Amino acid sequence: MMWSRKSAMLGSLAIAMYLLGLTLRNSQLVTIAVVIFVFLTWAALFGGHADVAATGRRADEWSGEEGAALNSVSAMRKLSSARIFEDGELNITLRMQNHSSLAKILEVRDRVPEVMRIKDGANYILMELGPRRETFIEYTVECPLRGFYSVGPVAVRIQDPFGLFHKEKELHVYNDFLVFPKMEDLKETFVKSRVPKIFTGAVNIRQPGPGSEFYSLREYFEGDSFRAINWSAYARSGKLMVNERERDAVSDIIIIVDSRSVAETGPVSRNALVYSTRAAASLAKYFLGRRDSVGVIVYGDEVVSVDRDTGKKQLYVILTKLAGAVARGNIPLQVVVNRILPHINKGSPIIFLSNLEDDPTIVNALRDFRARNFDVTVLTPSSLEFEFDARRIDRTGYEVMKTERDVLISELRGLGVNIMDWEPDMLLSTALAGARGF
Amino acid sequence: MTVSRPSNDTAHLYDGKTVRSAAPSRKKIAGQIGSGTDIPKDAIPDVEIPSFIESLLGGPLVPKTKFLPPAKMVQNLQLGVYGILVALALLTYMISPAEGTIWYMITGSLGVATILQLILIAGATGTGFWGTFQRDGRFTLASNLMFILAILRFASSKVTLSNDLLGLQDKPFLLSALVVIYAVLLIMYFELTNGVLRYSMLDTSIRTNEVYVMNPQKIVGKYHRSLLINPIIATLLATVVLSANTILPFFVGILSKDTALRMEESVELISVYGVALGTFFVFCVVGGLFALNLPTHLQSFREKRADGN
């Protein structure tokens, strides 16, 4: 039996009145104490739950005849999907069954992760469950943040009508689901490989060759196809000019996501890690849609990598890794670069997503990439802006740190890195265009 | 984060400063601009844990979320509280004469003590009305305490009435019954004021979709039944417990009629100590039943019987 504070208070009051009545020789006080005792006893014995035990053991430790009232209640749960995207909705159906022949009044609370919002229905239900009956409780949660989540356990409580005594039990029914980072539809990323690969594909690699997009004009040489002659240019210049097309090829794209603990600086829903994972997901989807080969590296307290591959399955592998990215540790970028450099094709586009904070090796690491002729794009969501917007830093502190950040960005730009200071309200496509100088 | 030198001109911050090629760590910058290292307040989620008093009342002492206008169920409970308050005020006045009160001991004047006692009872009633009407736990708590204070008397062990309109002073059983009814009304007042807050919270939660209640009529019906049955049972059981001076001699009379007669006429047994003795015996039995885990066995029996049907 679990006493509520109310019953404990009444019990204490009764004892106090009883003793005080004896001391003051006041029979009214003793009478009131007796009535309170009777009231409590009756509620404990016949107050609707009636399965209270004086042993003080936990409800879930009970078996057999003990705790009969709650042992006969079971729960099952069904989710509408095991994988959804951020801001998506999940329909949860909880099935409560009463195997007993007695009706029960139950308080049921299905525990959902704190970051979830109940959009429709309720996860907290007060109900009367008839004998050998079952009922379905349906509610919808909105999932605003990526991650691995679990729904459960189901907390069930039976109490007397006056709320004096209650018994609780957790039904250990859990359902896991995954929230992928949400993705932005990208029309163009302006990221192109300079290195051809064996298989032609949809990606322009900034070299003339068989392809579909215009690259440049040149003079006509013998053997050129007449269909390639640009007649307008001929009319202007008086020389036969032919169109050159940009060569298509499959590219290797490497996306590096900074998941160090400093990446989570800022509010829970607006920080560099949230923006980086969303950007990585959007970029992966875009490049995989172009039949590129995409690899992802997430680093924080360890370096987690998804090997380059193509196709829809690869997208789900990447999304799963991004969903599980947790802000932890402080591995320098140089360590990551040293580890991956031998394994990536020279000249592959590299997209680095980081707030560029608290890592003195960033400049050297990116210099290493540039020295090997990698096409490096850096999108840097500014933790400063997130914190300033959340009023966690004041104007002076903001100005100082902003200046240092600008200096760092300028230095990286000087190395030939395509870099963009990604402000919180800027679309990913705009940030990418800005990074590539468009 | 606070800055020790608030100024719009930040030029001095760059004097003699080496521009580094990597973003500085937050801690370093925090040190330079004299900031604290406290965890930002908005980084800690708010967890509402009810205080002890709040949980006693069944609701918040100072309502943080405004209750929605009372539903019919809550209005009925409020009406019930008003009725009980009137009866309780009258009975409190009747069974707690000014003699023996703290006021009488302090002032030594019966008139002043009577006035103070009346003010106390009126105050308890008034705050009870207001607290119930406003659904404010502070006032109902104050009212409860004032009612308890009103019956704290250094009295003789016999019940005395301040106003014996019904001529009960010479009828011990009816006098005991009156005190029992008073006690039951007091408990019901505690419970109903608590119920007003509890059901207001529940009703607000239902209407704001925080809680879903399936078949509310049955749940409310069960509460109503309990409000009716529990006081009756409490009255009957308490009467039995308090009638120790007649019940004990009855059983003793089977063995020895003389002893039973002596017991009946015993001053100790009809005094407060007799009542206390009877109560002690009865609750020893109840405690024993709990020690034997009777409630669980009772529940199992009920379940098995229901399964058998």
XYZ file of N, CA and C in Angstrom, chain A residues 1 5-6 8-10 13 17-18 20-55 57 62 65-70 72 98-106 114 118 121-128 132 135-137 159-164 262 265 267-268 355-363 383-384 387 390-401 403-405 407-408 411, chain B residues 1-3 5-10 12-14 17-26 29 32-33 40 42-43 45 49-53 55-56 58 95-97 148 151-160 176 179-180 182-184 186-188 190-191 194-195 198-199 202 209-215 218-219 222-223 226-227 229-231 233-235 237-238 241-242 271-273 275-277 279-280 283 286 289-291 293-300 302-304 306-308:
702
model
N 0.853 -1.203 0.000
C 0.000 0.000 0.000
C 0.880 1.241 0.000
N 0.272 11.656 0.445
C 0.599 12.639 1.488
C -0.656 13.056 2.255
N -1.763 13.010 1.528
C -3.021 13.387 2.167
C -3.366 12.397 3.289
N -1.277 10.428 4.768
C -0.243 10.542 5.811
C -0.567 11.711 6.731
N -1.033 12.806 6.117
C -1.386 13.981 6.917
C -2.575 13.679 7.831
N -3.579 13.008 7.271
C -4.756 12.668 8.082
C -4.373 11.716 9.211
N -2.527 13.657 11.794
C -3.485 14.522 12.494
C -4.269 13.705 13.516
N -4.249 14.283 17.436
C -5.502 14.594 18.154
C -5.766 13.585 19.253
N -5.451 12.332 18.950
C -5.658 11.267 19.940
C -4.816 11.534 21.188
N -3.333 14.372 22.010
C -3.708 15.666 22.585
C -5.005 15.545 23.381
N -5.930 14.740 22.870
C -7.208 14.506 23.553
C -6.975 13.867 24.899
N -6.046 12.903 24.948
C -5.743 12.262 26.226
C -5.084 13.247 27.182
N -4.188 14.077 26.624
C -3.475 15.045 27.461
C -4.428 16.100 28.003
N -5.279 16.614 27.120
C -6.191 17.693 27.528
C -7.497 17.150 28.114
N -7.617 15.828 28.160
C -8.844 15.157 28.607
C -10.043 15.677 27.821
N -9.857 15.753 26.503
C -10.886 16.291 25.627
C -11.432 15.157 24.760
N -12.641 14.731 25.075
C -13.173 13.568 24.357
C -13.531 13.901 22.901
N -13.790 15.185 22.608
C -14.064 15.553 21.206
C -12.872 15.239 20.315
N -11.701 15.596 20.826
C -10.494 15.365 20.025
C -10.290 13.872 19.787
N -10.508 13.101 20.846
C -10.344 11.645 20.697
C -11.370 11.110 19.702
N -12.573 11.630 19.768
C -13.622 11.180 18.855
C -13.259 11.503 17.412
N -12.774 12.729 17.203
C -12.370 13.100 15.828
C -11.254 12.167 15.357
N -10.299 11.893 16.249
C -9.198 11.004 15.881
C -9.735 9.619 15.501
N -10.699 9.145 16.277
C -11.281 7.825 15.982
C -11.958 7.832 14.618
N -12.705 8.891 14.355
C -13.405 8.965 13.061
C -12.387 9.002 11.903
N -11.319 9.748 12.083
C -10.297 9.806 11.016
C -9.681 8.414 10.814
N -9.389 7.726 11.921
C -8.819 6.373 11.810
C -9.771 5.451 11.047
N -11.042 5.551 11.418
C -12.045 4.694 10.772
C -12.122 5.008 9.277
N -12.127 6.287 8.977
C -12.201 6.744 7.592
C -11.022 6.167 6.779
N -9.834 6.266 7.365
C -8.632 5.768 6.669
C -8.672 4.245 6.529
N -9.092 3.590 7.588
C -9.125 2.122 7.548
C -10.093 1.634 6.484
N -11.251 2.258 6.456
C -12.256 1.855 5.478
C -11.752 2.080 4.050
N -11.120 3.231 3.839
C -10.585 3.528 2.503
C -9.503 2.519 2.122
N -8.687 2.153 3.100
C -7.598 1.212 2.807
C -8.132 -0.185 2.520
N -9.181 -0.556 3.240
C -9.688 -1.921 3.077
C -10.612 -2.075 1.875
N -11.467 -1.117 1.680
C -12.507 -1.301 0.655
C -12.595 -0.147 -0.331
N -11.529 0.585 -0.447
C -11.596 1.813 -1.256
C -11.413 1.620 -2.738
N -11.772 0.497 -3.275
C -11.726 0.371 -4.736
C -10.499 -0.350 -5.230
N -9.366 -0.133 -4.601
C -8.177 -0.862 -5.065
C -8.052 -2.174 -4.292
N -8.147 -2.072 -2.950
C -8.249 -3.233 -2.082
C -7.172 -4.272 -2.287
N -6.126 -3.941 -2.972
C -5.051 -4.919 -3.106
C -3.801 -4.395 -2.424
N -4.021 -3.562 -1.462
C -2.898 -2.988 -0.752
C -2.232 -4.046 0.111
N -0.943 -3.909 0.257
C -0.226 -4.864 1.086
C 0.584 -4.111 2.107
N 0.745 -4.702 3.241
C 1.484 -4.028 4.301
C 2.978 -4.317 4.208
N 3.370 -5.081 3.212
C 4.756 -5.517 3.142
C 5.686 -4.450 2.601
N 6.507 -3.939 -0.433
C 7.273 -4.350 -1.605
C 6.810 -3.604 -2.836
N 5.780 -8.203 -7.258
C 4.735 -9.094 -6.795
C 4.453 -10.164 -7.832
N -0.575 -14.523 -6.051
C -1.812 -13.972 -5.526
C -1.671 -12.519 -5.087
N -0.468 -12.113 -4.840
C -0.290 -10.754 -4.347
C -0.462 -9.747 -5.481
N -0.990 -8.623 -5.135
C -1.150 -7.557 -6.119
C -2.040 -7.967 -7.268
N -3.080 -8.690 -6.938
C -3.931 -9.245 -7.987
C -4.522 -8.171 -8.888
N -4.848 -7.027 -8.316
C -5.551 -6.007 -9.099
C -4.727 -5.496 -10.255
N -3.436 -5.303 -10.046
C -2.613 -4.761 -11.134
C -1.952 -5.844 -11.959
N -3.365 -8.225 -13.192
C -4.282 -8.644 -14.249
C -4.444 -7.586 -15.330
N -7.791 -5.774 -19.377
C -8.080 -6.186 -18.010
C -8.464 -7.656 -18.050
N -7.578 -8.519 -17.534
C -7.844 -9.958 -17.592
C -8.694 -10.424 -16.417
N -8.952 -9.522 -15.510
C -9.696 -9.894 -14.309
C -11.197 -9.859 -14.568
N -11.927 -10.457 -13.648
C -13.388 -10.419 -13.757
C -13.986 -9.246 -13.006
N -13.124 -8.396 -12.480
C -13.613 -7.204 -11.778
C -13.279 -5.959 -12.586
N -14.207 -5.015 -12.601
C -13.934 -3.742 -13.277
C -12.926 -2.949 -12.450
N -12.122 -2.151 -13.136
C -11.106 -1.370 -12.428
C -11.106 0.065 -12.933
N -10.897 0.978 -12.010
C -10.696 2.374 -12.417
C -9.196 2.619 -12.416
N -8.684 2.917 -13.580
C -7.230 3.016 -13.741
C -6.827 4.407 -14.202
N 10.551 13.511 -23.424
C 10.214 14.886 -23.032
C 10.138 15.852 -24.203
N 2.514 16.352 -27.547
C 1.273 15.634 -27.840
C 0.436 16.527 -28.743
N -5.133 13.814 -29.045
C -5.375 12.784 -28.044
C -4.597 13.079 -26.775
N -4.474 12.078 -25.935
C -3.759 12.267 -24.661
C -3.067 10.969 -24.273
N -1.907 11.135 -23.649
C -1.174 9.953 -23.163
C -1.468 9.701 -21.689
N -2.327 10.519 -21.128
C -2.703 10.385 -19.719
C -4.210 10.180 -19.674
N -4.603 8.999 -19.260
C -6.020 8.641 -19.361
C -6.511 8.117 -18.017
N -7.684 8.559 -17.700
C -8.364 8.053 -16.514
C -9.549 7.267 -17.037
N -9.648 5.998 -16.670
C -10.716 5.210 -17.282
C -11.196 4.091 -16.376
N -12.382 3.647 -16.691
C -12.875 2.456 -16.041
C -12.775 1.326 -17.054
N -12.683 -8.283 -18.011
C -12.243 -8.963 -19.237
C -12.473 -8.108 -20.478
N -9.277 -1.888 -24.128
C -9.583 -0.605 -24.740
C -8.357 -0.092 -25.484
N -8.614 0.705 -26.495
C -7.515 1.257 -27.294
C -7.416 2.756 -27.041
N -6.232 3.180 -26.754
C -5.998 4.606 -26.530
C -5.119 5.096 -27.671
N -6.281 3.906 -7.434
C -6.399 4.550 -6.131
C -7.850 4.644 -5.696
N -8.018 4.863 -4.410
C -9.379 4.960 -3.900
C -9.964 6.310 -4.312
N -11.296 6.450 -4.247
C -11.904 7.680 -4.753
C -11.419 8.956 -4.065
N -10.965 8.828 -2.816
C -10.526 10.026 -2.111
C -9.030 10.306 -2.287
N -8.363 9.465 -3.012
C -6.924 9.682 -3.243
C -6.097 9.495 -1.977
N -6.538 8.594 -1.119
C -5.807 8.387 0.129
C -4.703 7.337 -0.030
N 30.958 20.938 -28.142
C 30.783 22.381 -28.367
C 29.770 22.649 -29.486
N 26.254 23.956 -28.510
C 26.123 25.242 -27.818
C 24.902 25.974 -28.374
N 20.435 26.845 -27.795
C 19.208 26.167 -27.384
C 19.102 24.765 -27.999
N 18.296 23.937 -27.394
C 18.197 22.538 -27.819
C 17.780 22.404 -29.278
N 30.736 24.500 -36.387
C 30.682 25.893 -35.929
C 32.085 26.468 -35.737
N 33.114 25.677 -36.041
C 34.524 26.104 -36.038
C 35.008 26.582 -34.675
N 34.393 26.087 -33.638
C 34.792 26.573 -32.318
C 35.673 25.576 -31.590
N 36.545 26.142 -30.764
C 37.289 25.340 -29.788
C 38.158 24.261 -30.421
N 38.683 24.546 -31.589
C 39.564 23.581 -32.241
C 40.681 24.336 -32.963
N 41.857 24.391 -32.369
C 42.943 25.151 -32.985
C 43.546 24.461 -34.219
N 43.106 23.240 -34.516
C 43.709 22.520 -35.659
C 42.925 22.717 -36.950
N 41.843 23.466 -36.872
C 40.978 23.574 -38.055
C 41.734 24.127 -39.261
N 42.490 25.184 -39.051
C 43.169 25.822 -40.189
C 44.153 24.849 -40.826
N 27.291 29.388 -33.670
C 26.779 29.198 -32.301
C 26.582 30.539 -31.606
N 27.418 31.497 -32.019
C 27.311 32.836 -31.426
C 25.930 33.418 -31.650
N 23.349 31.691 -29.513
C 23.422 32.092 -28.103
C 22.977 33.539 -27.910
N 19.334 33.709 -28.053
C 18.735 33.172 -26.821
C 19.076 34.034 -25.610
N 19.762 35.163 -25.856
C 20.144 36.130 -24.805
C 21.037 35.494 -23.744
N 21.895 34.597 -24.172
C 22.818 34.007 -23.213
C 24.136 34.760 -23.178
N 24.432 35.510 -24.214
C 25.624 36.353 -24.168
C 25.217 37.793 -24.473
N 25.960 38.693 -23.941
C 25.592 40.091 -24.147
C 26.310 40.653 -25.376
N 26.005 41.872 -25.669
C 26.471 42.496 -26.907
C 28.008 42.527 -26.977
N 28.655 42.893 -25.880
C 30.117 43.043 -25.908
C 30.802 41.701 -26.178
N 30.360 40.701 -25.433
C 30.931 39.369 -25.623
C 30.704 38.888 -27.044
N 29.517 39.157 -27.531
C 29.160 38.749 -28.891
C 30.085 39.412 -29.912
N 30.300 40.714 -29.736
C 31.136 41.456 -30.698
C 32.554 40.897 -30.718
N 33.093 40.626 -29.537
C 34.471 40.127 -29.451
C 34.595 38.793 -30.177
N 33.677 37.908 -29.854
C 33.775 36.564 -30.424
C 33.438 36.552 -31.913
N 34.133 38.949 -33.969
C 35.318 39.444 -34.686
C 36.334 38.323 -34.874
N 36.546 37.566 -33.837
C 37.503 36.462 -33.943
C 37.026 35.431 -34.959
N 35.756 35.206 -34.955
C 35.184 34.238 -35.908
C 35.365 34.746 -37.343
N 37.648 36.700 -38.413
C 39.069 36.592 -38.763
C 39.391 35.166 -39.218
N 38.855 34.209 -38.474
C 39.101 32.803 -38.822
C 38.502 32.473 -40.188
N 40.623 33.859 -42.889
C 41.860 33.083 -43.039
C 41.605 31.808 -43.845
N 25.115 34.817 -18.354
C 26.457 35.362 -18.497
C 26.405 36.885 -18.322
N 27.202 37.391 -17.457
C 27.198 38.838 -17.268
C 28.587 39.376 -17.548
N 28.630 40.586 -18.026
C 29.914 41.204 -18.358
C 30.211 42.272 -17.340
N 32.275 44.773 -17.548
C 32.527 46.134 -18.017
C 31.571 46.485 -19.155
N 30.368 46.872 -18.832
C 29.440 47.200 -19.905
C 29.850 48.484 -20.628
N 30.089 48.376 -21.892
C 30.478 49.544 -22.671
C 30.172 49.292 -24.138
N 29.773 50.327 -24.826
C 29.510 50.173 -26.250
C 30.801 50.163 -27.050
N 31.810 50.831 -26.526
C 33.087 50.895 -27.222
C 33.906 49.660 -26.879
N 34.154 48.852 -27.872
C 34.867 47.597 -27.607
C 36.337 47.672 -28.012
N 38.958 48.863 -26.610
C 39.932 48.514 -25.590
C 40.119 47.006 -25.465
N 39.146 46.272 -25.906
C 39.244 44.823 -25.800
C 40.295 44.249 -26.750
N 40.662 45.025 -27.767
C 41.614 44.517 -28.752
C 43.045 44.977 -28.481
N 46.100 42.549 -28.222
C 45.501 41.225 -28.376
C 46.070 40.520 -29.602
N 46.427 39.299 -29.441
C 46.930 38.519 -30.565
C 45.748 37.842 -31.240
N 45.637 38.093 -32.510
C 44.531 37.462 -33.240
C 44.917 36.023 -33.532
N 44.131 35.137 -33.044
C 44.451 33.726 -33.244
C 43.785 33.196 -34.504
N 44.322 32.137 -34.976
C 43.781 31.617 -36.238
C 42.641 30.627 -35.995
N 42.359 30.308 -34.766
C 41.230 29.430 -34.488
C 40.311 30.116 -33.486
N 39.077 29.744 -33.564
C 38.128 30.362 -32.633
C 38.531 30.013 -31.207
N 38.488 30.967 -30.331
C 38.898 30.680 -28.954
C 37.858 29.823 -28.263
N 38.284 29.185 -27.230
C 37.299 28.388 -26.492
C 36.402 29.340 -25.720
N 35.210 28.875 -25.476
C 34.255 29.707 -24.745
C 34.789 30.049 -23.351
N 37.288 32.942 -23.448
C 36.616 34.218 -23.665
C 35.828 34.613 -22.425
N 38.102 36.160 -20.079
C 38.578 37.488 -20.473
C 37.542 38.586 -20.232
N 36.284 38.254 -20.451
C 35.291 39.314 -20.304
C 34.592 39.249 -18.941
N 23.383 28.333 -17.965
C 22.293 29.256 -18.303
C 20.956 28.737 -17.784
N 17.989 28.932 -18.915
C 17.084 28.286 -19.852
C 17.585 26.924 -20.316
N 18.795 26.548 -19.862
C 19.313 25.227 -20.235
C 18.770 24.144 -19.310
N 15.611 22.344 -17.711
C 14.158 22.279 -17.887
C 13.427 22.497 -16.559
N 7.523 20.188 -9.100
C 7.321 19.195 -8.040
C 6.431 19.844 -6.991
N 5.272 19.240 -6.713
C 4.378 19.884 -5.752
C 5.005 19.906 -4.360
N 4.783 20.992 -3.667
C 5.297 21.090 -2.304
C 4.453 20.207 -1.396
N 4.904 20.050 -0.159
C 4.185 19.183 0.775
C 2.757 19.682 0.979
N 2.635 20.987 1.211
C 1.304 21.572 1.452
C 0.420 21.384 0.219
N 0.532 19.044 -2.003
C 0.046 17.675 -2.147
C -0.985 17.330 -1.082
N -0.913 17.999 0.060
C -1.937 17.773 1.077
C -3.282 18.291 0.604
N -4.224 18.623 -2.382
C -4.677 18.013 -3.630
C -4.489 18.934 -4.808
N -20.524 22.329 20.377
C -19.728 21.380 21.185
C -18.434 21.984 21.729
N -18.166 23.223 21.422
C -16.938 23.818 21.979
C -17.260 25.109 22.740
N -17.818 24.943 23.929
C -18.097 26.143 24.734
C -16.805 26.858 25.118
N -9.826 23.270 13.590
C -9.128 22.403 14.558
C -8.784 23.199 15.816
N -11.604 23.613 18.446
C -12.011 22.523 19.367
C -10.883 22.107 20.305
N -9.767 22.818 20.247
C -8.693 22.513 21.199
C -9.042 23.151 22.540
N -9.557 22.328 23.417
C -9.980 22.864 24.717
C -9.406 22.030 25.844
N -9.048 22.723 26.912
C -8.661 22.024 28.142
C -9.950 21.740 28.892
N -10.624 20.681 28.479
C -11.965 20.454 29.002
C -11.977 19.255 29.932
N -13.087 19.064 30.563
C -13.252 17.844 31.349
C -13.487 16.700 30.390
N -13.367 15.507 30.864
C -13.457 14.383 29.931
C -14.873 14.162 29.428
N -15.839 14.819 30.028
C -17.211 14.698 29.534
C -17.503 15.795 28.522
N -18.338 15.454 27.566
C -18.703 16.432 26.542
C -19.680 17.436 27.140
N -19.375 18.710 26.938
C -20.311 19.752 27.374
C -20.710 20.584 26.161
N -22.847 11.606 22.407
C -21.716 10.975 21.693
C -21.972 10.992 20.195
N -21.194 14.292 18.702
C -19.749 14.510 18.528
C -19.225 13.712 17.318
N -19.762 12.485 17.198
C -19.332 11.671 16.042
C -19.760 12.350 14.753
N -20.271 15.460 14.284
C -19.392 16.626 14.121
C -18.053 16.195 13.493
N -17.491 15.113 14.041
C -16.195 14.639 13.540
C -16.298 14.217 12.078
N -17.393 13.524 11.747
C -17.577 13.084 10.358
C -17.723 14.294 9.438
N -16.471 17.200 9.918
C -15.152 17.832 9.798
C -14.296 17.104 8.747
N -14.321 15.782 8.813
C -13.549 14.991 7.831
C -14.104 15.228 6.428
N -15.443 15.236 6.328
C -16.053 15.445 5.012
C -15.726 16.850 4.483
N -12.899 18.445 5.129
C -11.532 18.313 4.602
C -11.576 17.694 3.206
N -12.344 16.614 3.101
C -12.357 15.848 1.855
C -13.000 16.650 0.718
N -10.876 19.484 -0.511
C -9.827 18.852 -1.298
C -10.370 18.410 -2.658
N -11.593 17.846 -2.631
C -12.227 17.376 -3.874
C -12.496 18.507 -4.836
N -9.196 19.127 -6.437
C -8.779 17.993 -7.269
C -9.584 17.927 -8.560
N -10.896 18.053 -8.422
C -11.735 17.938 -9.610
C -11.650 19.184 -10.489
N -8.616 18.408 -12.425
C -8.912 17.351 -13.395
C -9.755 17.900 -14.542
N -7.155 19.153 -22.801
C -6.664 17.947 -23.495
C -5.380 17.367 -22.911
N -5.106 17.668 -21.659
C -3.937 17.044 -21.031
C -4.275 15.631 -20.575
N -5.497 15.459 -20.170
C -5.943 14.156 -19.699
C -7.195 13.789 -20.469
N -7.299 12.519 -20.780
C -8.532 12.053 -21.404
C -9.223 11.134 -20.410
N -10.474 11.396 -20.173
C -11.218 10.561 -19.225
C -12.256 9.761 -19.986
N -12.128 8.458 -19.880
C -13.102 7.588 -20.539
C -14.234 7.340 -19.559
N -15.425 7.547 -20.010
C -16.616 7.301 -19.208
C -16.569 8.059 -17.870
N -19.047 7.350 -14.781
C -18.835 6.222 -13.867
C -17.825 6.588 -12.782
N -16.798 7.319 -13.212
C -15.748 7.680 -12.253
C -16.292 8.676 -11.228
N -18.687 6.994 -8.883
C -18.037 6.238 -7.821
C -17.617 7.167 -6.677
N -17.142 8.354 -7.059
C -16.747 9.340 -6.045
C -17.970 9.770 -5.224
N -18.956 7.113 -2.855
C -18.031 7.075 -1.721
C -18.318 8.208 -0.752
N -18.697 9.367 -1.301
C -19.012 10.514 -0.438
C -20.224 10.215 0.446
N -21.344 6.803 1.126
C -21.173 5.566 1.909
C -20.124 5.748 3.016
N -18.979 6.334 2.678
C -17.882 6.412 3.651
C -18.264 7.139 4.939
N -18.980 8.266 4.878
C -19.365 8.921 6.134
C -20.306 8.045 6.977
N -20.472 4.736 6.971
C -19.669 3.658 7.566
C -18.825 4.215 8.717
N -18.214 5.375 8.468
C -17.359 5.975 9.503
C -18.169 6.279 10.750
N -19.399 6.769 10.548
C -20.255 7.082 11.699
C -20.569 5.818 12.496
N -19.021 2.828 12.488
C -17.854 2.209 13.110
C -17.362 3.029 14.298
N -17.354 4.338 14.111
C -16.877 5.196 15.204
C -17.801 5.089 16.400
N -16.911 1.969 18.166
C -15.629 2.122 18.876
C -15.821 2.955 20.144
N -16.629 4.000 20.012
C -16.798 4.906 21.150
C -17.775 4.376 22.204
N -15.144 7.899 30.795
C -14.344 9.114 30.570
C -13.583 8.971 29.263
N -12.797 9.980 29.002
C -12.004 9.987 27.782
C -11.023 8.819 27.755
N -10.599 8.373 28.931
C -9.650 7.265 28.969
C -10.320 5.955 28.574
N -12.767 5.790 26.420
C -12.877 5.898 24.964
C -11.545 5.523 24.318
N -10.495 6.054 24.916
C -9.155 5.804 24.369
C -8.811 4.331 24.465
N -9.206 3.712 25.556
C -8.916 2.288 25.739
C -9.642 1.443 24.681
N -10.717 2.471 21.808
C -10.107 2.763 20.504
C -8.827 1.961 20.326
N -8.063 1.905 21.404
C -6.780 1.209 21.333
C -6.992 -0.270 21.000
N -8.161 -0.706 17.313
C -7.118 -0.491 16.306
C -5.961 -1.464 16.417
N -7.322 -3.943 14.072
C -7.162 -3.474 12.677
C -5.700 -3.594 12.247
N -4.874 -7.042 11.414
C -5.405 -7.455 10.107
C -4.482 -6.983 8.973
N -3.985 -5.771 9.118
C -3.060 -5.251 8.103
C -1.754 -6.037 8.121
N -1.299 -6.377 9.342
C -0.044 -7.127 9.450
C -0.191 -8.492 8.779
N -1.741 -8.963 6.182
C -1.905 -8.662 4.749
C -3.331 -8.973 4.278
N -4.264 -8.678 5.150
C -5.657 -8.975 4.826
C -6.142 -8.301 3.535
N -5.804 -7.019 3.305
C -6.319 -6.386 2.089
C -5.968 -7.150 0.822
N -4.749 -7.670 0.765
C -4.342 -8.400 -0.430
C -5.134 -9.699 -0.558
N -5.253 -10.402 0.565
C -6.010 -11.650 0.525
C -7.469 -11.382 0.166
N -7.978 -10.262 0.661
C -9.363 -9.891 0.358
C -9.526 -9.653 -1.140
N -8.547 -8.936 -1.710
C -8.597 -8.652 -3.141
C -8.500 -9.952 -3.946
N -7.592 -10.818 -3.558
C -7.439 -12.097 -4.260
C -8.731 -12.895 -4.187
N -11.707 -11.712 -3.833
C -12.713 -11.076 -4.702
C -12.465 -11.434 -6.162
N -11.190 -11.401 -6.559
C -10.850 -11.723 -7.956
C -11.216 -13.176 -8.273
N -10.866 -14.064 -7.330
C -11.127 -15.493 -7.564
C -12.633 -15.759 -7.625
N -14.910 -13.651 -8.487
C -15.416 -13.109 -9.749
C -15.059 -14.037 -10.904
N -13.840 -14.603 -10.864
C -13.426 -15.530 -11.929
C -14.293 -16.793 -11.908
N -14.633 -17.233 -10.691
C -15.471 -18.425 -10.543
C -16.854 -18.235 -11.127
